[in-house]
Coordinates of N, CA, C and O in Angstrom, one line a residue:
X11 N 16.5 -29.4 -14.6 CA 16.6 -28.5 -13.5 C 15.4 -27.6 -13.5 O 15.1 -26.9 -14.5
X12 N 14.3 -27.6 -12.0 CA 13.4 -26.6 -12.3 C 13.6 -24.7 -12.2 O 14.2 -24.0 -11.5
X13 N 12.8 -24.5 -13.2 CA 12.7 -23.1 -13.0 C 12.5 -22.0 -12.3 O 11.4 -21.7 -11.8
X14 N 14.1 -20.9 -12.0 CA 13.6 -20.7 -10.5 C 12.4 -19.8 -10.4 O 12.0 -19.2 -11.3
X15 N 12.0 -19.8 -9.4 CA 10.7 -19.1 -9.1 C 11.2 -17.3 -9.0 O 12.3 -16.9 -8.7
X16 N 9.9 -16.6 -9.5 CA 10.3 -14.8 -10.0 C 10.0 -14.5 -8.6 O 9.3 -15.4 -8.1
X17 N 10.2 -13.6 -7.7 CA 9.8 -12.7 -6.9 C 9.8 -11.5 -7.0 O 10.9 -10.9 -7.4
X18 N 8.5 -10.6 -6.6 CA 8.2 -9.3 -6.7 C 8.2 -8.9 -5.2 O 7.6 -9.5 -4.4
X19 N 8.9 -7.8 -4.9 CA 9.3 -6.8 -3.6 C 6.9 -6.5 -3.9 O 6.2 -6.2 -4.8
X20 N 6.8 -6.6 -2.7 CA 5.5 -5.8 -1.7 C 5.9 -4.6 -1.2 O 6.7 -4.8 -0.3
X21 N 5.7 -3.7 -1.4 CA 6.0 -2.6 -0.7 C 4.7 -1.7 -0.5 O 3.7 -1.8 -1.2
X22 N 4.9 -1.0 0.5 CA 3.5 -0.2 1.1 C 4.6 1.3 0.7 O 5.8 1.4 0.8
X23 N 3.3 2.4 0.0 CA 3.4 3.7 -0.7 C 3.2 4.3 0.3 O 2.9 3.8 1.4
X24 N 3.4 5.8 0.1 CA 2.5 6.6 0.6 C 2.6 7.6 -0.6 O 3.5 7.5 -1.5
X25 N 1.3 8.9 -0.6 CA 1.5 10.0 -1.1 C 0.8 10.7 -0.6 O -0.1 10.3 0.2
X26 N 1.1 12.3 -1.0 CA 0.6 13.4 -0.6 C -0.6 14.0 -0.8 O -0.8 14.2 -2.0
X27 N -1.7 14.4 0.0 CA -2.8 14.6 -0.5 C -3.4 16.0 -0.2 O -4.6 16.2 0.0
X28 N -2.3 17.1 -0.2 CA -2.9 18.5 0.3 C -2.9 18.6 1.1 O -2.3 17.8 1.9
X29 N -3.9 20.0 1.7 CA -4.2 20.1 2.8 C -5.5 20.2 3.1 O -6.3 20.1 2.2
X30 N -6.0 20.2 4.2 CA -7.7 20.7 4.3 C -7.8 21.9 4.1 O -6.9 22.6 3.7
X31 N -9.3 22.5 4.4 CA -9.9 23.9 4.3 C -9.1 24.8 5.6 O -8.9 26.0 5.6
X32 N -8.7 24.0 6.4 CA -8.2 24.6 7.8 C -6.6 24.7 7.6 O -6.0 25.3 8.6
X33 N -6.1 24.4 6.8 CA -4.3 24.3 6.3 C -3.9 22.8 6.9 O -2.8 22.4 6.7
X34 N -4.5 22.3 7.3 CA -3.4 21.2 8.2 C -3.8 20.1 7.2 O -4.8 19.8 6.5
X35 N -2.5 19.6 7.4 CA -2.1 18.0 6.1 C -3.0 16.8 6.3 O -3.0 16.1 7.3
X36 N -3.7 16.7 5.4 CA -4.3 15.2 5.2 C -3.9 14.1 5.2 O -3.0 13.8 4.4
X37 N -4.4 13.2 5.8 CA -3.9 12.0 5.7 C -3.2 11.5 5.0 O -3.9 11.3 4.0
X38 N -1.6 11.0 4.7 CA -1.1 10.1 3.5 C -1.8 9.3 3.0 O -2.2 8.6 3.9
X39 N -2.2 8.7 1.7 CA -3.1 8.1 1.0 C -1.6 7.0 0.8 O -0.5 7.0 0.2
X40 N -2.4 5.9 1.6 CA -1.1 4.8 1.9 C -2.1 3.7 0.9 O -3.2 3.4 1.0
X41 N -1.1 3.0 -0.3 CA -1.3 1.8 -1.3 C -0.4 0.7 -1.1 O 0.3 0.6 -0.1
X42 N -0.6 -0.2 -1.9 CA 0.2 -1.8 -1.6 C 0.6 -1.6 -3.5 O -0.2 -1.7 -4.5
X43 N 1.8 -1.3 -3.4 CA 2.7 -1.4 -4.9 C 3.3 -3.0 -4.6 O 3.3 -3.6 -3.6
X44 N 3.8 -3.2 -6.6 CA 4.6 -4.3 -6.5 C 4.9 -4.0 -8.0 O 4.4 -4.1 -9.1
X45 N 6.5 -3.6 -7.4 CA 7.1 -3.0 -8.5 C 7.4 -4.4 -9.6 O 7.8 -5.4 -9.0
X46 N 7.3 -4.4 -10.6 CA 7.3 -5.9 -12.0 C 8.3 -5.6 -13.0 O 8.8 -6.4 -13.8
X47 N 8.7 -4.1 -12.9 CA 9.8 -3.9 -14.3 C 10.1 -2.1 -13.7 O 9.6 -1.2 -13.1
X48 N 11.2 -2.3 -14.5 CA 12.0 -0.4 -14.2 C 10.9 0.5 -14.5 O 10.2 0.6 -15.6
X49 N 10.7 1.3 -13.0 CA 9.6 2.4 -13.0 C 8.1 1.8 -13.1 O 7.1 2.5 -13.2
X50 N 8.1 0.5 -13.2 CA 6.0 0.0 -13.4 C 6.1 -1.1 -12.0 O 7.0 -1.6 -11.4
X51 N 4.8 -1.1 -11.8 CA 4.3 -2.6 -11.0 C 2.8 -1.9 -11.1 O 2.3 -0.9 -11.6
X52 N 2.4 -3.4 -10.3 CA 1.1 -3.1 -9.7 C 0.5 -2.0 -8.8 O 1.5 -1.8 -8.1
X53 N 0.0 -1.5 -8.5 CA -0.7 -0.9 -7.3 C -2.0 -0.9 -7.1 O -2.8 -0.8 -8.0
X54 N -2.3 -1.0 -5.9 CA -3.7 -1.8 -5.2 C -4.2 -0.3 -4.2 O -3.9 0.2 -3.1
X55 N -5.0 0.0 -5.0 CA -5.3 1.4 -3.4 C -6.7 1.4 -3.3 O -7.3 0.5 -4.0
X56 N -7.6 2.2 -2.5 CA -8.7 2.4 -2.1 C -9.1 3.8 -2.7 O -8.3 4.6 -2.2
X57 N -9.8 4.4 -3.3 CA -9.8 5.5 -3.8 C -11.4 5.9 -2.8 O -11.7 5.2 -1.9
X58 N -12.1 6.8 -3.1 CA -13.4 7.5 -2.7 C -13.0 8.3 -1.3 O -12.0 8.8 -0.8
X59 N -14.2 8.2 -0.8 CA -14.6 8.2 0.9 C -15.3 7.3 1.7 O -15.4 6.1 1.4
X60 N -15.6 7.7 2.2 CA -16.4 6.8 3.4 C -17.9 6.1 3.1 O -18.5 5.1 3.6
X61 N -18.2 7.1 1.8 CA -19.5 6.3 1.4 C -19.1 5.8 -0.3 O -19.6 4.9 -0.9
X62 N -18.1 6.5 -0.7 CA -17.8 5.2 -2.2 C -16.8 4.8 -2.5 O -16.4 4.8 -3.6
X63 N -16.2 4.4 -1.5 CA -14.6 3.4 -1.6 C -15.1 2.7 -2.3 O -16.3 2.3 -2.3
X64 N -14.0 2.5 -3.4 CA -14.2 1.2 -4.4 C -12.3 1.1 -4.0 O -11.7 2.2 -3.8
X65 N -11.7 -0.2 -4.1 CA -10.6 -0.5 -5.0 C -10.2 -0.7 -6.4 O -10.8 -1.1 -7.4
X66 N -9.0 -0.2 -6.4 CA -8.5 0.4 -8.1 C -7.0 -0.7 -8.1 O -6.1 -0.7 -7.4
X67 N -7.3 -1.4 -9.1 CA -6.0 -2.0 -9.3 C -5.8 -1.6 -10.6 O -6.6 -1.7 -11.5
X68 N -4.0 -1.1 -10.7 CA -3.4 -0.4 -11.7 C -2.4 -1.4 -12.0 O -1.4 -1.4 -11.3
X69 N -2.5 -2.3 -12.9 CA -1.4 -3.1 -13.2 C -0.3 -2.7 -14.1 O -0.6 -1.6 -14.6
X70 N 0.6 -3.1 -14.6 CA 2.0 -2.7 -15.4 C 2.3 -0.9 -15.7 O 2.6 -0.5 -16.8
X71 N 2.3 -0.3 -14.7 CA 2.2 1.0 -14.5 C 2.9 2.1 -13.8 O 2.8 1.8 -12.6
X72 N 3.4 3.0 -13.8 CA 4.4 3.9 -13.0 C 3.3 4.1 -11.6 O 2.1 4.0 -11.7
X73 N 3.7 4.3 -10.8 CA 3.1 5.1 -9.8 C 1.8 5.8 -9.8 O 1.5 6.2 -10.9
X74 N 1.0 6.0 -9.0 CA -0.1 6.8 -9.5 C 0.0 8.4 -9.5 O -0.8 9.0 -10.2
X75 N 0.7 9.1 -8.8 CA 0.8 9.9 -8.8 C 2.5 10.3 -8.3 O 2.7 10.7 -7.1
X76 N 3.6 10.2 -9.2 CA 4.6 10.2 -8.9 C 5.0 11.8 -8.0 O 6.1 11.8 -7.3
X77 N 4.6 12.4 -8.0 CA 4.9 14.3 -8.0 C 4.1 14.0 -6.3 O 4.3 14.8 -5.3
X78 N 3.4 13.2 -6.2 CA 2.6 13.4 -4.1 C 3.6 12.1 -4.0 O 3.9 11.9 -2.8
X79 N 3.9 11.5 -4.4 CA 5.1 10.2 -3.6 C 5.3 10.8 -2.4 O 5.1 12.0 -2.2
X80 N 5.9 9.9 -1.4 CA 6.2 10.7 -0.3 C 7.2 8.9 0.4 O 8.0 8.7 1.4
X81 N 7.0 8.4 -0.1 CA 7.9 7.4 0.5 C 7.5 6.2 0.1 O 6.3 6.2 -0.3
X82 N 8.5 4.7 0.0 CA 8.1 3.3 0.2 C 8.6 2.4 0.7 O 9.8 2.7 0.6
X83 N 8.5 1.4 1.4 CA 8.7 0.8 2.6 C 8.4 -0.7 2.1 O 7.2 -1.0 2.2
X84 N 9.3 -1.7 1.6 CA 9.3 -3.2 1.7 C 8.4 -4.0 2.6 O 8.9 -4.0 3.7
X85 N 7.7 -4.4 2.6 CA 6.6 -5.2 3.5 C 6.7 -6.9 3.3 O 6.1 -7.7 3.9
X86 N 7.6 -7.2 2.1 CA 7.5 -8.7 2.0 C 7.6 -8.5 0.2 O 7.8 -7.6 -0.5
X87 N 7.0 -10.2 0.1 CA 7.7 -10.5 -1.4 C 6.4 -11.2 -1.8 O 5.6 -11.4 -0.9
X88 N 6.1 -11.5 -3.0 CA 5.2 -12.4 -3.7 C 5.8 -13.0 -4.9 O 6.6 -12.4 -5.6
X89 N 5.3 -14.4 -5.1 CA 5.5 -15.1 -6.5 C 4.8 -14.3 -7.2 O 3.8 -13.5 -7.1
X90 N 5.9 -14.7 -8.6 CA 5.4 -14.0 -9.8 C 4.1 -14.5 -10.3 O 3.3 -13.8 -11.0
X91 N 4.0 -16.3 -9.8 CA 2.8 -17.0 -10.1 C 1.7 -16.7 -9.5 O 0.6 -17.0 -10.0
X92 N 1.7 -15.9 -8.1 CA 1.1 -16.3 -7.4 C 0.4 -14.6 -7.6 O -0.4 -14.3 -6.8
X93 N 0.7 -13.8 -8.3 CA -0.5 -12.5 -8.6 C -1.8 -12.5 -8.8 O -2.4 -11.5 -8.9
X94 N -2.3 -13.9 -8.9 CA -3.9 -13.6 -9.4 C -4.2 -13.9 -7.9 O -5.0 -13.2 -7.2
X95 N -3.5 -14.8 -7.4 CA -4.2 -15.5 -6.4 C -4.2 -14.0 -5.4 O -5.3 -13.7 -5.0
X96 N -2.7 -13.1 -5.0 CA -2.4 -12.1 -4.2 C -4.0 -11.2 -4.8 O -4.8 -11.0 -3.9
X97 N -4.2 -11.0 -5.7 CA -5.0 -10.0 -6.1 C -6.6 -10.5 -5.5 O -7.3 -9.8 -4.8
X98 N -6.8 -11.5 -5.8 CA -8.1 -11.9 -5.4 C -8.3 -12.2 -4.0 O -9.4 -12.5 -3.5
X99 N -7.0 -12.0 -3.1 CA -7.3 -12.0 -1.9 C -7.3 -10.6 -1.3 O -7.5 -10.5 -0.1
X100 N -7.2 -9.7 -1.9 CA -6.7 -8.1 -1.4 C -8.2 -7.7 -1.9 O -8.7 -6.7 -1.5
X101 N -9.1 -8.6 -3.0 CA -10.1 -8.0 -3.2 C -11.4 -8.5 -2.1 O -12.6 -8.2 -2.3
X102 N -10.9 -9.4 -1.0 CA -11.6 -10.0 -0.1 C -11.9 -9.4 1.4 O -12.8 -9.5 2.1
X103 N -10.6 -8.5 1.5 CA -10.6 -7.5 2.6 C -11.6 -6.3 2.5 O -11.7 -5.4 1.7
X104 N -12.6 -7.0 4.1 CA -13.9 -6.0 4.2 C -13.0 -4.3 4.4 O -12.0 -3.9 4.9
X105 N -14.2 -3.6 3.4 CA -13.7 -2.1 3.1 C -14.5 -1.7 4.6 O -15.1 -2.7 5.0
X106 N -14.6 -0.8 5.5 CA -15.6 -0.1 6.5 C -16.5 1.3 6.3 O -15.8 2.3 6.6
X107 N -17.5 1.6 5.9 CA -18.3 2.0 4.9 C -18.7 3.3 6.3 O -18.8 3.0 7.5
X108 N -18.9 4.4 6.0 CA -19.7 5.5 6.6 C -18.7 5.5 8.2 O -19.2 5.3 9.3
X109 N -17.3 5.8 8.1 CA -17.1 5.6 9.6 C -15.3 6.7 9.2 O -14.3 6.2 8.8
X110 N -15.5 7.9 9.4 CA -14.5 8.4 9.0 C -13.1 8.9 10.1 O -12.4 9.9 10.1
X111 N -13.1 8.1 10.6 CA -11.5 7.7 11.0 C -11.2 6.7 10.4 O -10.0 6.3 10.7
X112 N -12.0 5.6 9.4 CA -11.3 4.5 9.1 C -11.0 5.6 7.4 O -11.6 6.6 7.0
X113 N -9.8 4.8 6.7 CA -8.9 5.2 5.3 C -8.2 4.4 4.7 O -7.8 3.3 5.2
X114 N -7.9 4.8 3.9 CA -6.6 3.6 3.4 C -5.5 3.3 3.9 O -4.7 2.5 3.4
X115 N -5.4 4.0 5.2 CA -4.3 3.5 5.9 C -4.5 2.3 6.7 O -3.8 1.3 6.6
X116 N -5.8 2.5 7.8 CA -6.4 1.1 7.4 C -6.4 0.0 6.7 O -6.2 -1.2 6.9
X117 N -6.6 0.6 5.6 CA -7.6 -0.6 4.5 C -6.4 -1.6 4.4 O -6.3 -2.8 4.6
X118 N -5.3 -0.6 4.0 CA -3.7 -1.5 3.6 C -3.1 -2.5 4.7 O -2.6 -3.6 4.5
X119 N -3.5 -1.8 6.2 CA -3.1 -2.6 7.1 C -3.5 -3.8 7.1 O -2.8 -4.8 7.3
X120 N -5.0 -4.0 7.0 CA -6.1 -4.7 6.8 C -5.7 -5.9 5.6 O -5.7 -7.1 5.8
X121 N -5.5 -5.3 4.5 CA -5.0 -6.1 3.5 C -3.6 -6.8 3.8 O -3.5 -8.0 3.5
X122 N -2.7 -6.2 4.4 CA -1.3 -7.0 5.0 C -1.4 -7.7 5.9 O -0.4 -8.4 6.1
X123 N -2.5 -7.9 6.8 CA -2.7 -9.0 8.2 C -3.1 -10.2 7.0 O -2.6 -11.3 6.8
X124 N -4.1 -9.7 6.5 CA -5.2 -10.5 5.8 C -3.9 -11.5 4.8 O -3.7 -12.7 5.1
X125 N -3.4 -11.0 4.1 CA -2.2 -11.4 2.9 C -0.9 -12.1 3.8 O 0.0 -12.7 3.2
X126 N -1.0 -12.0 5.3 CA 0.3 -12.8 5.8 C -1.2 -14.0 6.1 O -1.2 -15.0 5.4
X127 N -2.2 -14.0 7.0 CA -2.7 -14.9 7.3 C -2.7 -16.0 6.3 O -2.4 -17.1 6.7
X128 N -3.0 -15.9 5.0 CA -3.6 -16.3 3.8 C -2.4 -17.1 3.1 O -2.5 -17.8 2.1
X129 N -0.8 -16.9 4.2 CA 0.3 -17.7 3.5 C 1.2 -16.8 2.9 O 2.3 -17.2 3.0
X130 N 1.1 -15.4 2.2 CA 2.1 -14.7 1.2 C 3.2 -14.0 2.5 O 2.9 -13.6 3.6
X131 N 4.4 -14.1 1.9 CA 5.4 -13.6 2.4 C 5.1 -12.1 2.8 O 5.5 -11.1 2.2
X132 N 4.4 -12.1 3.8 CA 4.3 -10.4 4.2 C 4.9 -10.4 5.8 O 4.5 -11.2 6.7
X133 N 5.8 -9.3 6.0 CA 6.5 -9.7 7.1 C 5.6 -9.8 8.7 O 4.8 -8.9 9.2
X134 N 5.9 -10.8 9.1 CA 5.2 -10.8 10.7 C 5.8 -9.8 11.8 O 5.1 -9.6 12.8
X135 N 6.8 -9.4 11.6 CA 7.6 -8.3 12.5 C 6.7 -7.1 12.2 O 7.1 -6.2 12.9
X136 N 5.6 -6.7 11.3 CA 4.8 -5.4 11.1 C 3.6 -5.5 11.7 O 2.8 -6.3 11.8
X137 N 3.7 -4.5 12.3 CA 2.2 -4.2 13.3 C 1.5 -2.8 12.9 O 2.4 -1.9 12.7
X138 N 0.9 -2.6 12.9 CA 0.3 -0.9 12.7 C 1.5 0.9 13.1 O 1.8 1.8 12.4
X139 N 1.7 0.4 14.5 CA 2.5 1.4 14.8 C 3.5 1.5 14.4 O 4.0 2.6 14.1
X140 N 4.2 0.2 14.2 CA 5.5 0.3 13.4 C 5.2 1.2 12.4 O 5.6 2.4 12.4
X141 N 4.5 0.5 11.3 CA 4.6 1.2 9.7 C 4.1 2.7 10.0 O 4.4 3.5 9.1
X142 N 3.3 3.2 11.2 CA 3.2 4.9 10.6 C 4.3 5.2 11.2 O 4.8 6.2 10.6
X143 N 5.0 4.7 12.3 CA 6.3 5.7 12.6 C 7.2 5.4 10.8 O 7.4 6.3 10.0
X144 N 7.5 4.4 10.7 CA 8.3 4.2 9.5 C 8.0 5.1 8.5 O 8.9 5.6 7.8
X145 N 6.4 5.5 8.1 CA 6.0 6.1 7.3 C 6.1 7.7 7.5 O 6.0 8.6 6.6
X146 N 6.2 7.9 8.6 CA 6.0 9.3 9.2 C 7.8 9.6 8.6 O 8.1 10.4 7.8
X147 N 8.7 8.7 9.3 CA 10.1 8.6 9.3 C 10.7 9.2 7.3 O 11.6 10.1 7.0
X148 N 10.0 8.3 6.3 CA 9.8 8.6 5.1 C 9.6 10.2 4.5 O 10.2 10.9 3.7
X149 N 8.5 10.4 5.3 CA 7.9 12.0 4.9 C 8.8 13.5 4.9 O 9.0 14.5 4.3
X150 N 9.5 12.5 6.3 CA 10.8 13.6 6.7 C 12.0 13.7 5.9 O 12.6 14.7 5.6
X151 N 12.0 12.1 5.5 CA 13.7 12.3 4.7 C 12.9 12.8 3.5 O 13.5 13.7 3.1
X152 N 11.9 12.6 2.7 CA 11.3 13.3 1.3 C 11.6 14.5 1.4 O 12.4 15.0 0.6
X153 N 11.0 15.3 2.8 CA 11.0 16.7 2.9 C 12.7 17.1 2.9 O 13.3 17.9 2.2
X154 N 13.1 16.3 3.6 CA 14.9 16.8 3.5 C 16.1 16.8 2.4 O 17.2 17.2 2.4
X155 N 15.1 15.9 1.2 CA 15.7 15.8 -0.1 C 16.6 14.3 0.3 O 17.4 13.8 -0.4
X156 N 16.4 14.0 1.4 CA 16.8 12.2 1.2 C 16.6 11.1 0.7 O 17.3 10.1 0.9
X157 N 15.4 11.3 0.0 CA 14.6 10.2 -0.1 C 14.2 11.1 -2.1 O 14.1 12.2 -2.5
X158 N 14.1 10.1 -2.6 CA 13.2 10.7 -4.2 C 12.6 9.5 -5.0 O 13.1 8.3 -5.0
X159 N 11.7 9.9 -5.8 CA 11.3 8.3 -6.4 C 12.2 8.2 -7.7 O 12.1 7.2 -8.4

């Protein structure tokens, strides 16, 4: 009898990133987690700005910043085999360098078109506006004590 195949939940983060000099809220700093064991997975984010985005992958690890959490949202599944291959494709997605309306909110979207094209179980029912209302929707139940990591 063959062995059944592992799957890992994809889920898209968000967390909290202050405010600006002016008081108003900064962008949620949106990652691609993939929880692997109680409290760890992967996580894939974009760290810098506009002129030194690099990607940071954090493997077998809690959250990156559990205390700015702000919500997470299921986007699809991946084989447990199939992690190098997921990883070397998320490191294929063009970053956009000097252009500041683009962010990691972007980048992740970018990375989930790219990762459904490419074959991985990432849902085709997700389009951009969906996920910020969903994400927006998140923020609110955190703030209302509905939601906790």
């Amino acid at each position: 009898m063959p062995t059944p195949i592992t799957y890992y939940n994809v889920e898209l983060v968000q967390f909290w990133r202050g405010r600006n000099e002016r008081g108003l809220a900064n962008p949620l700093h949106w990652a691609i987690h993939v929880p692997t064991g109680h409290g760890i997975g992967n996580t894939y984010h974009l760290l810098g700005d506009s002129e030194t985005y690099t990607v940071e992958y954090r493997r077998q690890r809690p959250h990156v910043e559990p205390s700015a959490w702000r919500g997470s949202f299921k986007v699809g599944r991946v084989a447990a085999h199939r992690l190098g291959e997921f990883e070397r494709d998320i490191s294929r997605v063009h970053i956009i360098w000097d252009d500041p309306a683009w962010n990691s909110q972007n980048w992740v979207w970018d990375v989930l078109r790219h990762l459904r094209h490419r074959g991985f179980d990432i849902s085709w029912e997700l389009y951009l506006g969906m996920l910020q209302t969903q994400m927006c929707c998140l923020v609110e139940a955190w703030e209302y004590g509905h939601i906790n990591l």
